[in-house]
Tab-separated table of C-alpha atoms in Angstrom:
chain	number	residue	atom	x	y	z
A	1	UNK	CA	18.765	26.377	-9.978
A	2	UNK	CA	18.815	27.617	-5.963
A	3	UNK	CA	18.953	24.038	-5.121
A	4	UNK	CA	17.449	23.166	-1.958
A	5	UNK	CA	16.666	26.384	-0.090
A	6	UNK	CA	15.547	26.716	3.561
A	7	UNK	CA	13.516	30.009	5.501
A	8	UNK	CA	14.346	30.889	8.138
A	9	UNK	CA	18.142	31.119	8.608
A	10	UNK	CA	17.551	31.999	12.273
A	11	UNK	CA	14.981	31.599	14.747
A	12	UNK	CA	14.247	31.974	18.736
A	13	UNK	CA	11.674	30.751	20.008
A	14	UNK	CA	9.802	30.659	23.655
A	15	UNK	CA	8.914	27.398	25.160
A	16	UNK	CA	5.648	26.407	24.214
A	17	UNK	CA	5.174	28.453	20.900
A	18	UNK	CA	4.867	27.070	17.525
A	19	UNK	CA	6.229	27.630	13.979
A	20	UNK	CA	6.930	25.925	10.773
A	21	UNK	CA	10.541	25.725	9.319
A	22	UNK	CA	10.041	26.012	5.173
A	23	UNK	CA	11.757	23.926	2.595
A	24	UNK	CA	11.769	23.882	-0.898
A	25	UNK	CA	13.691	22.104	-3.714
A	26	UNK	CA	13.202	22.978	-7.275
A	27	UNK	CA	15.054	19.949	-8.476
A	28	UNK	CA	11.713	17.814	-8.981
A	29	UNK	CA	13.378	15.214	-6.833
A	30	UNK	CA	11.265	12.696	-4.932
A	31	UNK	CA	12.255	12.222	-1.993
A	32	UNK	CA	12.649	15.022	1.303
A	33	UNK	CA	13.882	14.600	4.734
A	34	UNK	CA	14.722	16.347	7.794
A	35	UNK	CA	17.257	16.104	9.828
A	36	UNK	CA	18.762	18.022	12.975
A	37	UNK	CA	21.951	18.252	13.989
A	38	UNK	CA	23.380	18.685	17.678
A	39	UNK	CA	26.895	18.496	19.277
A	40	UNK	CA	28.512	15.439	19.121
A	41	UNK	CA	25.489	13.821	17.863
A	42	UNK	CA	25.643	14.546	14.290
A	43	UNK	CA	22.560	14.236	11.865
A	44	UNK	CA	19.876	12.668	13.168
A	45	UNK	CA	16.553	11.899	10.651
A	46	UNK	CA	13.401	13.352	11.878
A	47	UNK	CA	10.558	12.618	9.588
A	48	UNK	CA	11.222	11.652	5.394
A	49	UNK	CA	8.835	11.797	2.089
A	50	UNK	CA	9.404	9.420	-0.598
A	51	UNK	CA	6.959	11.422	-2.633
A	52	UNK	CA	3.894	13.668	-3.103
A	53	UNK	CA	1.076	12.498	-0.410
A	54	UNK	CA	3.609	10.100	1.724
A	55	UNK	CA	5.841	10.920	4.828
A	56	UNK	CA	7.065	8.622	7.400
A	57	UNK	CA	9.101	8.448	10.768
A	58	UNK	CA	12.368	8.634	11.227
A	59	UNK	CA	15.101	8.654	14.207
A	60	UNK	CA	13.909	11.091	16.227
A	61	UNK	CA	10.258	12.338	15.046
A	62	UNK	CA	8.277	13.266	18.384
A	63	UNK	CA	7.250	16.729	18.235
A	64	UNK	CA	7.333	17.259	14.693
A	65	UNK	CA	4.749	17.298	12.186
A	66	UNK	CA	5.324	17.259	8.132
A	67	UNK	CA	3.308	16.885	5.281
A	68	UNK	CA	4.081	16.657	1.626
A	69	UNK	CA	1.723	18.219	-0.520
A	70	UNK	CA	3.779	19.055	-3.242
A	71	UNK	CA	6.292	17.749	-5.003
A	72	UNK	CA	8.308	21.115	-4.195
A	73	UNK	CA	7.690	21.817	-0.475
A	74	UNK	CA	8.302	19.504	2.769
A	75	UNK	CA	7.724	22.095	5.862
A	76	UNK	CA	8.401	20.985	9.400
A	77	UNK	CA	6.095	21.939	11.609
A	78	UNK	CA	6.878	22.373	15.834
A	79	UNK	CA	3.960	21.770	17.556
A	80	UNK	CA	5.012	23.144	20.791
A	81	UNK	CA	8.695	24.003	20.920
A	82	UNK	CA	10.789	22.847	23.750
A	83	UNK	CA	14.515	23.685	24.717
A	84	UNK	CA	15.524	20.280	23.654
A	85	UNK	CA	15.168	21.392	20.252
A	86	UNK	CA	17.278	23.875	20.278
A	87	UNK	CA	19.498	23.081	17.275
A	88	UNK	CA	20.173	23.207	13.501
A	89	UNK	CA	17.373	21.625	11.045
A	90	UNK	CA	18.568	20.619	7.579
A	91	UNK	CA	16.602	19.846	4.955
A	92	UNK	CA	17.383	17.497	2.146
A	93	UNK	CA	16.588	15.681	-0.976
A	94	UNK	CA	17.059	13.256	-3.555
A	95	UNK	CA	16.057	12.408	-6.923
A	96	UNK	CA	14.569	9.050	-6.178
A	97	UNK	CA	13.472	7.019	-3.351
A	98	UNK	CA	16.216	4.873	-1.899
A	99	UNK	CA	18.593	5.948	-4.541
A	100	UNK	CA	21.750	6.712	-2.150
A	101	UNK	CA	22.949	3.964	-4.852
A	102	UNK	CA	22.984	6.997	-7.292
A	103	UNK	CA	21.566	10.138	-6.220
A	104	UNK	CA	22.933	11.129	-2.873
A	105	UNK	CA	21.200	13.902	-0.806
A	106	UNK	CA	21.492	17.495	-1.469
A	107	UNK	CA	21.187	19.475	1.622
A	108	UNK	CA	20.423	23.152	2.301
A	109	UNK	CA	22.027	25.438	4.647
A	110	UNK	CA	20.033	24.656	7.338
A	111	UNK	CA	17.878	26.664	10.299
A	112	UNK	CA	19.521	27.664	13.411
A	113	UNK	CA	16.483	27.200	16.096
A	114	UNK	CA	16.677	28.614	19.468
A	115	UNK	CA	14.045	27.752	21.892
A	116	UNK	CA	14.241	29.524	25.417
B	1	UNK	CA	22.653	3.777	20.106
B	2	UNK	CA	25.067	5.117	17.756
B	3	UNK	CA	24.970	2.713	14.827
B	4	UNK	CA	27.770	4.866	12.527
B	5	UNK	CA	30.716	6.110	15.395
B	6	UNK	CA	33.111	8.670	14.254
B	7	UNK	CA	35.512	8.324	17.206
B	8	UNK	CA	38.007	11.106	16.599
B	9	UNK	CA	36.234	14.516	16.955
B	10	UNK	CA	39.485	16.171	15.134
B	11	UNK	CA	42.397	15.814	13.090
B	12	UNK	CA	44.942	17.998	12.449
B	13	UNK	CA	47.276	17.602	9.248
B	14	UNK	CA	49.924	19.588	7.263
B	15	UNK	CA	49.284	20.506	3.949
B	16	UNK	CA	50.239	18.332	1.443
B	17	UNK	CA	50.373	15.074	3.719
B	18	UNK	CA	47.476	12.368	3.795
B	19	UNK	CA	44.117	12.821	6.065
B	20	UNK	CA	43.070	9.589	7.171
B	21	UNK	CA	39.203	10.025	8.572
B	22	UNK	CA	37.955	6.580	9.845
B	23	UNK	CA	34.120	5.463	10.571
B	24	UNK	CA	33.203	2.355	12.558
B	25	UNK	CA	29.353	1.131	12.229
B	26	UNK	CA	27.488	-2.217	14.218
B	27	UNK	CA	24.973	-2.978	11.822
B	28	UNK	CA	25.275	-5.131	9.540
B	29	UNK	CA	22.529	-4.632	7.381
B	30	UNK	CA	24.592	-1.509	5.943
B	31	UNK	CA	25.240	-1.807	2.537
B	32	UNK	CA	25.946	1.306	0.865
B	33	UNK	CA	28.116	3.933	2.366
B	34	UNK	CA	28.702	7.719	2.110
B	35	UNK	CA	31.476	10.529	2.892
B	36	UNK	CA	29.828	14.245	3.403
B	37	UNK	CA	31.922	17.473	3.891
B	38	UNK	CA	30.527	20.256	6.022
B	39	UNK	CA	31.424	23.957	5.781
B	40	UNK	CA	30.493	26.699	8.332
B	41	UNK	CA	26.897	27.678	7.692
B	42	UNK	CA	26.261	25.740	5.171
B	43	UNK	CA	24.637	22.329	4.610
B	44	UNK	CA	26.643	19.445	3.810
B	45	UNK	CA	27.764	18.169	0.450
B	46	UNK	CA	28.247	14.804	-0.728
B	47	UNK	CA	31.581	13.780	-1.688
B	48	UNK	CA	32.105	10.159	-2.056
B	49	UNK	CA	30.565	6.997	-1.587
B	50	UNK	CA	30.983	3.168	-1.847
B	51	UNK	CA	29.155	0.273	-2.599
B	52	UNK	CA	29.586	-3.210	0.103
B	53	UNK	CA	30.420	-5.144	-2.994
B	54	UNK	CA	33.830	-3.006	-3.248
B	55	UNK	CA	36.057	-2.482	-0.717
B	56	UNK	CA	37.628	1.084	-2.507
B	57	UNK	CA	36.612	3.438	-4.352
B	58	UNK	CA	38.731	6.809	-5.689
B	59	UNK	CA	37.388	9.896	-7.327
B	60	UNK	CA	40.675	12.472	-7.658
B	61	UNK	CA	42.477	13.034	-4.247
B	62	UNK	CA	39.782	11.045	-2.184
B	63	UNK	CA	39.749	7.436	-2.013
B	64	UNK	CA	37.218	5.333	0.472
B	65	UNK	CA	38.460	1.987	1.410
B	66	UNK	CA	35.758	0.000	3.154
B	67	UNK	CA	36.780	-3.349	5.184
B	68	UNK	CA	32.986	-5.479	5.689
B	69	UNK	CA	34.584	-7.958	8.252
B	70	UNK	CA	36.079	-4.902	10.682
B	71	UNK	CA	33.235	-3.056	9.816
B	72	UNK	CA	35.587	-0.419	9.421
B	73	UNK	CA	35.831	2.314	6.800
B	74	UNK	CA	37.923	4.798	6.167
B	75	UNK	CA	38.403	8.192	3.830
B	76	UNK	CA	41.914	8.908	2.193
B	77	UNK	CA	42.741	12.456	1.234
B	78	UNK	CA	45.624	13.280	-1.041
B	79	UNK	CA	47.515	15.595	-1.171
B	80	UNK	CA	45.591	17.246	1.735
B	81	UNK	CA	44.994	21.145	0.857
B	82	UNK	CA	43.695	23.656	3.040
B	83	UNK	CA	40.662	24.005	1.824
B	84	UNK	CA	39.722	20.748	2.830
B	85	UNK	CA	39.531	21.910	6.123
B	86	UNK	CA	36.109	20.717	6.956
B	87	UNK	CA	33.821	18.955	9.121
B	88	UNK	CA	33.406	15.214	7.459
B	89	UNK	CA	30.591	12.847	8.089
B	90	UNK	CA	29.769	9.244	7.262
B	91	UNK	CA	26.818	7.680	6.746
B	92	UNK	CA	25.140	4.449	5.958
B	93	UNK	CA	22.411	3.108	4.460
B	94	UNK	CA	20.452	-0.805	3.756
B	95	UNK	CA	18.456	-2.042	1.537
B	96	UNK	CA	16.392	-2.717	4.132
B	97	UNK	CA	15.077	0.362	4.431
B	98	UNK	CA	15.547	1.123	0.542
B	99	UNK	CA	17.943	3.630	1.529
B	100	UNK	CA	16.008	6.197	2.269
B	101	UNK	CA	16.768	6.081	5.980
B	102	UNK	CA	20.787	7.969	6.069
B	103	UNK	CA	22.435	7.248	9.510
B	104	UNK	CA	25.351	9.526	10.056
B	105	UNK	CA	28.395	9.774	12.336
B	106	UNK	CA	29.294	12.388	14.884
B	107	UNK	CA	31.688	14.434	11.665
B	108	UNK	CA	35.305	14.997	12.359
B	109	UNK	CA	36.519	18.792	11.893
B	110	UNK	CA	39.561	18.337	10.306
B	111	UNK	CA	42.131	20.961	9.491
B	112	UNK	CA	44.932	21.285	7.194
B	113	UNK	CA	47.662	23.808	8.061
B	114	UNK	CA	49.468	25.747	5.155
C-alpha cells in the first residue's frame, strides 16, 4: 500500500500562473482534505470531500478549486497563484466521514509551493 | 482566531525524563481530540487521541490527559527517547461538524537530548 501519495514534492511558481497539486490514496477511504501549513500557523483546512461527487469549504478555501471525481483522487487546483501561498500543502484522508472517533487522518508528505 | 493554541513553540528535554506538551482550545463545541507527530519532510502521523467523555487516555509511553473545565489538554511522554524528537500538533474536532472539519495547533518541536 503507498498510502496517501502526493506529486509534486516541489514547486515554484510565478505570480499569476496556475497548476494543480495531485493526490491520491489507494486506501478506498472516503473522505479527502487539504490542508496548508505556514509558520506559526500550523494546519489550516482548505477545501474537504466526504465522498465521490461532494467537496466543501473549509478554513481558508479562496483561491482554490477541488473536485472529487473519484474515489481515489482529490487534486487542488490554483487558479492564479499568489505569494501568499507560498507554503506546504498536505493532503489527507480517512476511512469514513466524521470518523476522527475511529479513523484518524493519514497524511502524505506534502508539496512545498513557491510562488514568486 | 486561533481556536486550538499551542503556546510553547519548543521544548527541550533529556532523554529518559517526561515531555509534557500542553494545548489550550476556546471552543467548546470540541469533543474529540487528537495528538499528531511531525517529522522533517514528511506528513504527519497520528499518535493518540481522546474522547471528551474521558479525561486520559494511555497507549505505551504516551498518555493524553484532557481537563473539559480548563479547556486544557495535555500529552505525557515517558520515558522520553530521542527519537521522539518531533514537531507535535493538536487538534480538535465536534460533532457539529461530524468531525470532518480538524482544527490544529501551531505544533511544538520538541527535542530530546541523548
Amino acid at each position: 500500500n503507498a498510502g496517501v501519495t502526493q506529486t509534486p514534492k516541489f514547486q515554484v511558481l510565478k505570480t499569476g500562473q496556475s497548476m494543480t497539486l495531485q493526490c491520491a490514496q489507494d486506501m478506498n477511504h472516503e473522505y479527502m482534505s487539504w490542508y496548508r501549513q505556514d509558520p506559526g500557523m500550523g494546519l489550516r483546512l482548505i477545501h474537504y470531500s466526504v465522498g465521490a461527487g461532494i467537496t466543501d469549504q473549509g478554513e481558508v478555501p479562496n483561491g482554490y478549486n477541488v473536485s472529487r471525481s473519484t474515489t481515489e483522487d482529490f487534486p487542488l487546483r490554483l487558479l492564479s497563484a499568489a505569494p501568499s501561498q507560498t507554503s506546504v500543502y498536505f493532503c489527507a484522508s480517512s476511512y469514513k466521514a466524521g470518523s476522527s472517533y475511529n479513523s484518524p487522518l493519514h497524511f502524505g508528505n506534502g508539496t512545498r509551493l513557491t510562488v514568486t | 482566531d486561533q481556536q486550538v493554541k499551542q503556546n510553547s513553540p519548543s521544548l527541550s528535554v533529556q532523554e529518559g525524563r517526561i515531555s509534557i506538551l500542553n494545548c489550550d482550545y476556546t471552543n467548546s463545541m470540541f469533543d474529540y481530540f487528537l495528538w499528531y507527530k511531525k517529522y522533517p519532510a514528511e506528513g504527519p502521523t497520528f499518535l493518540i487521541s481522546i474522547s471528551s467523555i474521558k479525561d486520559k487516555n494511555e497507549d505505551g509511553r504516551f498518555t493524553v490527559f484532557l481537563n473539559k473545565s480548563a479547556k486544557h489538554l495535555s500529552l505525557h511522554i515517558v520515558p522520553s527517547q530521542p527519537g521522539d524528537s518531533a514537531v507535535y500538533f493538536c487538534a480538535a474536532s465536534s460533532a457539529e461538524t461530524s468531525g470532518s472539519r480538524l482544527t490544529f495547533g501551531e505544533g511544538t518541536q520538541l527535542t530530546v537530548n541523548p
